[in-house]
């Protein structure tokens, strides 16, 4: 299977947060360009944390909204180019 760079993330950025909210089984892999500390959290623990921290919910909603807007903007730009 070929490799494709979908996104490069920096310090304190999230990856995979939308998949943990999805009910379907999703798999993805990441490759580190340099040494990093990565937090891996399973769905049950994630939901437990959300139930106790409303600021975390608001933060994730902001991140997902920003990603949605970026995707929509990119799609519109690609449509104009095509």
PDB file of C-alpha atoms in Angstrom:
ATOM      1  CA  UNK A   1       0.000   0.000   0.000  1.00  0.00           C
ATOM      2  CA  UNK A   2       1.378   3.394  -0.966  1.00  0.00           C
ATOM      3  CA  UNK A   3       2.120   6.183   1.431  1.00  0.00           C
ATOM      4  CA  UNK A   4       0.466   9.578   1.267  1.00  0.00           C
ATOM      5  CA  UNK A   5       1.145  12.555   3.498  1.00  0.00           C
ATOM      6  CA  UNK A   6      -2.282  13.775   4.529  1.00  0.00           C
ATOM      7  CA  UNK A   7      -1.285  16.240   7.187  1.00  0.00           C
ATOM      8  CA  UNK A   8       1.724  17.409   9.131  1.00  0.00           C
ATOM      9  CA  UNK A   9       1.066  18.338  12.740  1.00  0.00           C
ATOM     10  CA  UNK A  10       3.065  20.368  15.193  1.00  0.00           C
ATOM     11  CA  UNK A  11       3.384  20.536  18.960  1.00  0.00           C
ATOM     12  CA  UNK A  12       0.158  20.157  20.953  1.00  0.00           C
ATOM     13  CA  UNK A  13      -1.927  19.333  17.867  1.00  0.00           C
ATOM     14  CA  UNK A  14      -4.449  16.522  17.722  1.00  0.00           C
ATOM     15  CA  UNK A  15      -4.642  13.713  15.231  1.00  0.00           C
ATOM     16  CA  UNK A  16      -7.411  11.150  14.985  1.00  0.00           C
ATOM     17  CA  UNK A  17      -9.905  13.027  17.156  1.00  0.00           C
ATOM     18  CA  UNK A  18     -12.668  12.765  14.557  1.00  0.00           C
ATOM     19  CA  UNK A  19     -12.196   9.020  14.228  1.00  0.00           C
ATOM     20  CA  UNK A  20     -12.577   8.418  17.947  1.00  0.00           C
ATOM     21  CA  UNK A  21     -16.023  10.052  17.757  1.00  0.00           C
ATOM     22  CA  UNK A  22     -17.080   7.863  14.817  1.00  0.00           C
ATOM     23  CA  UNK A  23     -18.874   4.573  15.499  1.00  0.00           C
ATOM     24  CA  UNK A  24     -17.192   2.755  12.602  1.00  0.00           C
ATOM     25  CA  UNK A  25     -13.866   1.033  13.075  1.00  0.00           C
ATOM     26  CA  UNK A  26     -11.206   3.254  11.558  1.00  0.00           C
ATOM     27  CA  UNK A  27      -7.532   2.583  11.352  1.00  0.00           C
ATOM     28  CA  UNK A  28      -4.774   4.933  10.436  1.00  0.00           C
ATOM     29  CA  UNK A  29      -1.090   5.154  10.995  1.00  0.00           C
ATOM     30  CA  UNK A  30       1.254   7.995  11.677  1.00  0.00           C
ATOM     31  CA  UNK A  31       4.925   8.373  10.991  1.00  0.00           C
ATOM     32  CA  UNK A  32       7.070  10.646  13.104  1.00  0.00           C
ATOM     33  CA  UNK A  33       9.518  12.969  11.380  1.00  0.00           C
ATOM     34  CA  UNK A  34      11.352  13.441  14.672  1.00  0.00           C
ATOM     35  CA  UNK A  35      11.260  12.179  18.237  1.00  0.00           C
ATOM     36  CA  UNK A  36       7.957  12.977  19.933  1.00  0.00           C
ATOM     37  CA  UNK A  37       5.775  12.176  22.908  1.00  0.00           C
ATOM     38  CA  UNK A  38       2.442  10.783  21.726  1.00  0.00           C
ATOM     39  CA  UNK A  39      -0.642  10.152  23.833  1.00  0.00           C
ATOM     40  CA  UNK A  40      -2.746   7.244  22.659  1.00  0.00           C
ATOM     41  CA  UNK A  41      -6.177   7.038  24.248  1.00  0.00           C
ATOM     42  CA  UNK A  42      -8.922   4.496  23.694  1.00  0.00           C
ATOM     43  CA  UNK A  43     -12.531   5.461  22.986  1.00  0.00           C
ATOM     44  CA  UNK A  44     -13.917   4.525  26.429  1.00  0.00           C
ATOM     45  CA  UNK A  45     -11.288   6.547  28.296  1.00  0.00           C
ATOM     46  CA  UNK A  46     -11.784   9.451  25.882  1.00  0.00           C
ATOM     47  CA  UNK A  47     -15.525   9.537  26.569  1.00  0.00           C
ATOM     48  CA  UNK A  48     -14.884   9.292  30.303  1.00  0.00           C
ATOM     49  CA  UNK A  49     -12.608  12.336  30.084  1.00  0.00           C
ATOM     50  CA  UNK A  50     -15.200  14.227  28.036  1.00  0.00           C
ATOM     51  CA  UNK A  51     -17.930  13.498  30.571  1.00  0.00           C
ATOM     52  CA  UNK A  52     -15.842  15.176  33.266  1.00  0.00           C
ATOM     53  CA  UNK A  53     -14.460  18.130  31.314  1.00  0.00           C
ATOM     54  CA  UNK A  54     -16.772  20.427  29.368  1.00  0.00           C
ATOM     55  CA  UNK A  55     -13.863  22.684  28.359  1.00  0.00           C
ATOM     56  CA  UNK A  56     -12.337  19.700  26.596  1.00  0.00           C
ATOM     57  CA  UNK A  57     -15.578  19.216  24.638  1.00  0.00           C
ATOM     58  CA  UNK A  58     -15.577  22.884  23.616  1.00  0.00           C
ATOM     59  CA  UNK A  59     -11.933  22.671  22.551  1.00  0.00           C
ATOM     60  CA  UNK A  60     -12.502  19.600  20.407  1.00  0.00           C
ATOM     61  CA  UNK A  61     -15.558  21.202  18.826  1.00  0.00           C
ATOM     62  CA  UNK A  62     -13.454  24.262  17.931  1.00  0.00           C
ATOM     63  CA  UNK A  63     -10.741  22.076  16.402  1.00  0.00           C
ATOM     64  CA  UNK A  64     -13.235  20.058  14.376  1.00  0.00           C
ATOM     65  CA  UNK A  65     -15.001  23.215  13.190  1.00  0.00           C
ATOM     66  CA  UNK A  66     -11.685  24.706  12.044  1.00  0.00           C
ATOM     67  CA  UNK A  67     -10.792  21.507  10.191  1.00  0.00           C
ATOM     68  CA  UNK A  68     -14.220  21.467   8.539  1.00  0.00           C
ATOM     69  CA  UNK A  69     -13.790  25.078   7.399  1.00  0.00           C
ATOM     70  CA  UNK A  70     -10.302  24.329   6.065  1.00  0.00           C
ATOM     71  CA  UNK A  71     -11.613  21.291   4.166  1.00  0.00           C
ATOM     72  CA  UNK A  72     -14.505  23.291   2.716  1.00  0.00           C
ATOM     73  CA  UNK A  73     -12.176  26.094   1.632  1.00  0.00           C
ATOM     74  CA  UNK A  74      -9.762  23.631   0.023  1.00  0.00           C
ATOM     75  CA  UNK A  75     -12.619  21.877  -1.786  1.00  0.00           C
ATOM     76  CA  UNK A  76     -13.937  25.189  -3.121  1.00  0.00           C
ATOM     77  CA  UNK A  77     -10.450  26.226  -4.278  1.00  0.00           C
ATOM     78  CA  UNK A  78      -9.953  22.878  -6.034  1.00  0.00           C
ATOM     79  CA  UNK A  79     -13.354  23.248  -7.695  1.00  0.00           C
ATOM     80  CA  UNK A  80     -12.424  26.711  -9.010  1.00  0.00           C
ATOM     81  CA  UNK A  81      -9.112  25.377 -10.372  1.00  0.00           C
ATOM     82  CA  UNK A  82     -10.802  22.428 -12.122  1.00  0.00           C
TER      83      UNK A  82
END
